PDB file of C-alpha atoms in Angstrom:
ATOM      1  CA  MET A 697     -77.695  -9.674 -93.785  1.00  0.00           C
ATOM      2  CA  SER A 698     -79.423 -10.756 -90.306  1.00  0.00           C
ATOM      3  CA  ASP A 699     -82.218  -9.616 -89.046  1.00  0.00           C
ATOM      4  CA  ALA A 700     -80.915  -7.072 -86.851  1.00  0.00           C
ATOM      5  CA  ASP A 701     -79.145  -5.236 -89.323  1.00  0.00           C
ATOM      6  CA  MET A 702     -81.920  -5.184 -91.478  1.00  0.00           C
ATOM      7  CA  MET A 703     -84.061  -3.923 -89.150  1.00  0.00           C
ATOM      8  CA  GLN A 704     -81.404  -1.248 -88.507  1.00  0.00           C
ATOM      9  CA  LEU A 705     -81.030  -0.296 -92.042  1.00  0.00           C
ATOM     10  CA  TYR A 706     -84.694  -0.024 -92.148  1.00  0.00           C
ATOM     11  CA  SER A 707     -85.655   2.078 -88.694  1.00  0.00           C
ATOM     12  CA  LYS A 708     -87.869   4.026 -87.645  1.00  0.00           C
ATOM     13  CA  ARG A 709     -86.821   7.306 -89.002  1.00  0.00           C
ATOM     14  CA  ILE A 710     -85.605   5.476 -92.834  1.00  0.00           C
ATOM     15  CA  LEU A 711     -88.957   4.444 -92.895  1.00  0.00           C
ATOM     16  CA  ALA A 712     -90.749   7.959 -92.113  1.00  0.00           C
ATOM     17  CA  LEU A 713     -88.641   9.908 -94.626  1.00  0.00           C
ATOM     18  CA  ALA A 714     -89.373   7.990 -97.253  1.00  0.00           C
ATOM     19  CA  ALA A 715     -93.204   7.531 -96.582  1.00  0.00           C
ATOM     20  CA  ASP A 716     -93.464  11.058 -96.710  1.00  0.00           C
ATOM     21  CA  ILE A 717     -90.935  13.012 -99.481  1.00  0.00           C
ATOM     22  CA  PRO A 718     -91.233  16.018 -99.834  1.00  0.00           C
ATOM     23  CA  HIS A 719     -92.412  18.111-103.740  1.00  0.00           C
ATOM     24  CA  LEU A 720     -93.242  14.766-105.380  1.00  0.00           C
ATOM     25  CA  GLY A 721     -94.388  15.018-108.446  1.00  0.00           C
ATOM     26  CA  LYS A 722     -93.635  16.919-111.434  1.00  0.00           C
ATOM     27  CA  ILE A 723     -93.582  20.704-111.836  1.00  0.00           C
ATOM     28  CA  ALA A 724     -95.513  22.522-114.617  1.00  0.00           C
ATOM     29  CA  ASP A 725     -92.982  24.459-115.495  1.00  0.00           C
ATOM     30  CA  ALA A 726     -89.856  22.844-115.491  1.00  0.00           C
ATOM     31  CA  GLN A 727     -86.989  24.248-116.785  1.00  0.00           C
ATOM     32  CA  GLY A 728     -84.521  21.371-116.561  1.00  0.00           C
ATOM     33  CA  SER A 729     -86.202  17.706-115.927  1.00  0.00           C
ATOM     34  CA  ALA A 730     -83.435  13.788-115.444  1.00  0.00           C
ATOM     35  CA  MET A 731     -83.734  11.386-114.347  1.00  0.00           C
ATOM     36  CA  LYS A 732     -81.359   8.383-113.206  1.00  0.00           C
ATOM     37  CA  ARG A 733     -81.207   5.034-112.004  1.00  0.00           C
ATOM     38  CA  SER A 734     -79.410   2.178-110.599  1.00  0.00           C
ATOM     39  CA  PRO A 735     -78.602  -0.424-113.033  1.00  0.00           C
ATOM     40  CA  GLN A 736     -77.491  -2.904-109.550  1.00  0.00           C
ATOM     41  CA  CYS A 737     -80.812  -2.242-108.582  1.00  0.00           C
ATOM     42  CA  GLY A 738     -83.417  -1.093-111.282  1.00  0.00           C
ATOM     43  CA  SER A 739     -84.343   2.396-108.491  1.00  0.00           C
ATOM     44  CA  THR A 740     -85.540   5.377-110.517  1.00  0.00           C
ATOM     45  CA  VAL A 741     -85.335   9.375-109.459  1.00  0.00           C
ATOM     46  CA  THR A 742     -86.382  12.250-112.022  1.00  0.00           C
ATOM     47  CA  ALA A 743     -86.595  15.784-110.840  1.00  0.00           C
ATOM     48  CA  HIS A 744     -87.551  18.270-112.349  1.00  0.00           C
ATOM     49  CA  VAL A 745     -86.286  22.259-111.254  1.00  0.00           C
ATOM     50  CA  ARG A 746     -87.396  25.462-112.273  1.00  0.00           C
ATOM     51  CA  MET A 747     -84.433  28.245-111.657  1.00  0.00           C
ATOM     52  CA  GLU A 748     -84.697  31.779-110.421  1.00  0.00           C
ATOM     53  CA  GLY A 749     -81.065  33.893-110.215  1.00  0.00           C
ATOM     54  CA  GLY A 750     -79.197  30.457-109.568  1.00  0.00           C
ATOM     55  CA  ARG A 751     -81.578  29.859-107.048  1.00  0.00           C
ATOM     56  CA  ILE A 752     -84.350  26.189-107.271  1.00  0.00           C
ATOM     57  CA  ALA A 753     -87.505  28.105-107.482  1.00  0.00           C
ATOM     58  CA  ASP A 754     -89.446  25.183-107.786  1.00  0.00           C
ATOM     59  CA  PHE A 755     -88.764  21.289-107.549  1.00  0.00           C
ATOM     60  CA  GLY A 756     -90.353  17.918-108.445  1.00  0.00           C
ATOM     61  CA  GLN A 757     -89.440  14.459-107.833  1.00  0.00           C
ATOM     62  CA  GLU A 758     -90.360  11.380-109.039  1.00  0.00           C
ATOM     63  CA  VAL A 759     -88.832   8.649-106.465  1.00  0.00           C
ATOM     64  CA  ARG A 760     -89.311   4.841-107.921  1.00  0.00           C
ATOM     65  CA  ALA A 761     -86.412   3.518-105.164  1.00  0.00           C
ATOM     66  CA  CYS A 762     -85.904   1.291-102.290  1.00  0.00           C
ATOM     67  CA  ALA A 763     -86.613   2.746 -98.644  1.00  0.00           C
ATOM     68  CA  LEU A 764     -82.579   4.613 -98.029  1.00  0.00           C
ATOM     69  CA  GLY A 765     -83.155   6.046-101.682  1.00  0.00           C
ATOM     70  CA  GLN A 766     -86.794   7.604-100.611  1.00  0.00           C
ATOM     71  CA  ALA A 767     -85.301   8.592 -97.176  1.00  0.00           C
ATOM     72  CA  SER A 768     -82.504  10.486 -98.669  1.00  0.00           C
ATOM     73  CA  ALA A 769     -84.835  11.907-101.688  1.00  0.00           C
ATOM     74  CA  GLY A 770     -86.711  12.410 -98.815  1.00  0.00           C
ATOM     75  CA  VAL A 771     -83.971  14.972 -96.733  1.00  0.00           C
ATOM     76  CA  LEU A 772     -83.578  16.111-100.526  1.00  0.00           C
ATOM     77  CA  GLY A 773     -86.994  17.433-100.934  1.00  0.00           C
ATOM     78  CA  GLN A 774     -86.815  19.160 -97.095  1.00  0.00           C
ATOM     79  CA  SER A 775     -84.661  22.051 -97.693  1.00  0.00           C
ATOM     80  CA  VAL A 776     -83.895  21.327-101.575  1.00  0.00           C
ATOM     81  CA  MET A 777     -86.503  25.480-102.527  1.00  0.00           C
ATOM     82  CA  GLY A 778     -83.990  27.793-102.687  1.00  0.00           C
ATOM     83  CA  ALA A 779     -81.011  26.049-103.004  1.00  0.00           C
ATOM     84  CA  SER A 780     -78.501  26.818-105.963  1.00  0.00           C
ATOM     85  CA  ARG A 781     -76.297  24.329-107.900  1.00  0.00           C
ATOM     86  CA  ASP A 782     -73.254  24.332-105.540  1.00  0.00           C
ATOM     87  CA  GLU A 783     -75.103  23.518-101.855  1.00  0.00           C
ATOM     88  CA  ILE A 784     -76.691  20.374-103.856  1.00  0.00           C
ATOM     89  CA  ALA A 785     -73.285  19.316-105.023  1.00  0.00           C
ATOM     90  CA  LYS A 786     -71.803  20.160-101.940  1.00  0.00           C
ATOM     91  CA  GLY A 787     -74.812  17.774 -99.930  1.00  0.00           C
ATOM     92  CA  ALA A 788     -74.406  14.988-102.664  1.00  0.00           C
ATOM     93  CA  ASP A 789     -70.358  14.601-102.384  1.00  0.00           C
ATOM     94  CA  GLN A 790     -70.697  15.179 -98.670  1.00  0.00           C
ATOM     95  CA  LEU A 791     -73.008  12.032 -98.945  1.00  0.00           C
ATOM     96  CA  ARG A 792     -71.125  10.626-101.011  1.00  0.00           C
ATOM     97  CA  ALA A 793     -68.016  10.697 -98.767  1.00  0.00           C
ATOM     98  CA  MET A 794     -70.524   9.867 -95.856  1.00  0.00           C
ATOM     99  CA  LEU A 795     -71.076   6.387 -97.494  1.00  0.00           C
ATOM    100  CA  LYS A 796     -67.655   5.655 -98.878  1.00  0.00           C
ATOM    101  CA  GLU A 797     -65.227   7.035 -96.803  1.00  0.00           C
ATOM    102  CA  ALA A 798     -66.961   6.889 -92.883  1.00  0.00           C
ATOM    103  CA  GLY A 799     -66.681  10.922 -93.448  1.00  0.00           C
ATOM    104  CA  PRO A 800     -68.673  12.886 -91.429  1.00  0.00           C
ATOM    105  CA  VAL A 801     -71.937  13.611 -92.122  1.00  0.00           C
ATOM    106  CA  PRO A 802     -72.901  16.287 -94.550  1.00  0.00           C
ATOM    107  CA  ASP A 803     -73.282  19.377 -93.318  1.00  0.00           C
ATOM    108  CA  ALA A 804     -76.738  21.767 -92.608  1.00  0.00           C
ATOM    109  CA  PRO A 805     -79.053  21.708 -93.842  1.00  0.00           C
ATOM    110  CA  TRP A 806     -78.501  17.737 -95.123  1.00  0.00           C
ATOM    111  CA  GLY A 807     -77.937  16.847 -91.893  1.00  0.00           C
ATOM    112  CA  GLY A 808     -80.736  14.821 -91.698  1.00  0.00           C
ATOM    113  CA  LEU A 809     -78.951  12.219 -93.778  1.00  0.00           C
ATOM    114  CA  GLU A 810     -77.112  11.400 -90.816  1.00  0.00           C
ATOM    115  CA  VAL A 811     -80.365   8.020 -90.646  1.00  0.00           C
ATOM    116  CA  LEU A 812     -78.077   6.745 -93.300  1.00  0.00           C
ATOM    117  CA  VAL A 813     -74.909   5.989 -91.466  1.00  0.00           C
ATOM    118  CA  PRO A 814     -75.888   2.466 -91.442  1.00  0.00           C
ATOM    119  CA  ALA A 815     -75.575   2.057 -95.303  1.00  0.00           C
ATOM    120  CA  ARG A 816     -71.793   2.727 -95.836  1.00  0.00           C
ATOM    121  CA  ASP A 817     -71.485  -0.738 -95.122  1.00  0.00           C
ATOM    122  CA  TYR A 818     -73.758  -2.385 -97.533  1.00  0.00           C
ATOM    123  CA  PRO A 819     -71.811  -0.906-100.740  1.00  0.00           C
ATOM    124  CA  ASN A 820     -75.055  -1.746-102.893  1.00  0.00           C
ATOM    125  CA  ARG A 821     -77.082   0.555-101.602  1.00  0.00           C
ATOM    126  CA  HIS A 822     -75.279   3.451-102.143  1.00  0.00           C
ATOM    127  CA  ALA A 823     -76.114   4.052-105.995  1.00  0.00           C
ATOM    128  CA  SER A 824     -79.487   3.779-104.900  1.00  0.00           C
ATOM    129  CA  ILE A 825     -78.967   6.497-101.942  1.00  0.00           C
ATOM    130  CA  MET A 826     -77.383   9.100-104.492  1.00  0.00           C
ATOM    131  CA  LEU A 827     -79.724   9.236-107.169  1.00  0.00           C
ATOM    132  CA  SER A 828     -82.450  12.143-106.365  1.00  0.00           C
ATOM    133  CA  TRP A 829     -79.202  13.758-106.050  1.00  0.00           C
ATOM    134  CA  GLN A 830     -77.703  12.942-109.307  1.00  0.00           C
ATOM    135  CA  ALA A 831     -80.819  13.647-110.173  1.00  0.00           C
ATOM    136  CA  ALA A 832     -81.537  17.049-109.357  1.00  0.00           C
ATOM    137  CA  LEU A 833     -77.785  18.360-110.558  1.00  0.00           C
ATOM    138  CA  ALA A 834     -78.740  16.963-113.680  1.00  0.00           C
ATOM    139  CA  ALA A 835     -82.044  19.136-113.682  1.00  0.00           C
ATOM    140  CA  ILE A 836     -80.634  21.672-112.738  1.00  0.00           C
ATOM    141  CA  ASP A 837     -77.819  21.549-115.577  1.00  0.00           C
ATOM    142  CA  GLU A 838     -80.739  20.498-118.229  1.00  0.00           C
ATOM    143  CA  ALA A 839     -82.306  24.091-116.489  1.00  0.00           C
ATOM    144  CA  GLU A 840     -78.965  26.549-117.080  1.00  0.00           C
ATOM    145  CA  ALA A 841     -78.361  25.278-120.229  1.00  0.00           C
ATOM    146  CA  ALA A 842     -81.446  26.152-121.522  1.00  0.00           C
ATOM    147  CA  GLY A 843     -81.544  29.102-119.898  1.00  0.00           C
ATOM    148  CA  GLU A 844     -77.825  30.809-121.278  1.00  0.00           C
ATOM    149  CA  ALA A 845     -79.645  29.635-124.418  1.00  0.00           C
ATOM    150  CA  ALA A 846     -82.305  31.732-124.672  1.00  0.00           C
ATOM    151  CA  HIS A 847     -80.304  34.212-122.958  1.00  0.00           C
ATOM    152  CA  GLY A 848     -76.831  33.515-125.913  1.00  0.00           C
TER     153      GLY A 848
END
């Protein structure tokens, strides 16, 4: 990878998102938590959620990833509050398609993922970029399963 390619990949917008990730850390009353790890690069993201009425009422994330993974977590964190599982899954599917199939930038509120378009050319970074989304979905699934068991 040339220096110019590296500079484009780690643009100022990516670094700004990576430096200011919303909802960092654990939450005290999480109903679901899940850790996802990329075996390719060793990046990890752990997500914690509290759900109310099928929507995220509280969210925390512990992000140990490259700048691209951190930027992706930053975009997720900016709009995760109040989102449903389906909305997060749709954003994750659109992000995956944007990276792997040169699909369009994800719909609002995930349009900030446009900053990751240059990562299309670096498939070895895709797993790290997807981690926060996968962890959030797994945490929601755990929270929903716990809720069903409690009301079962």
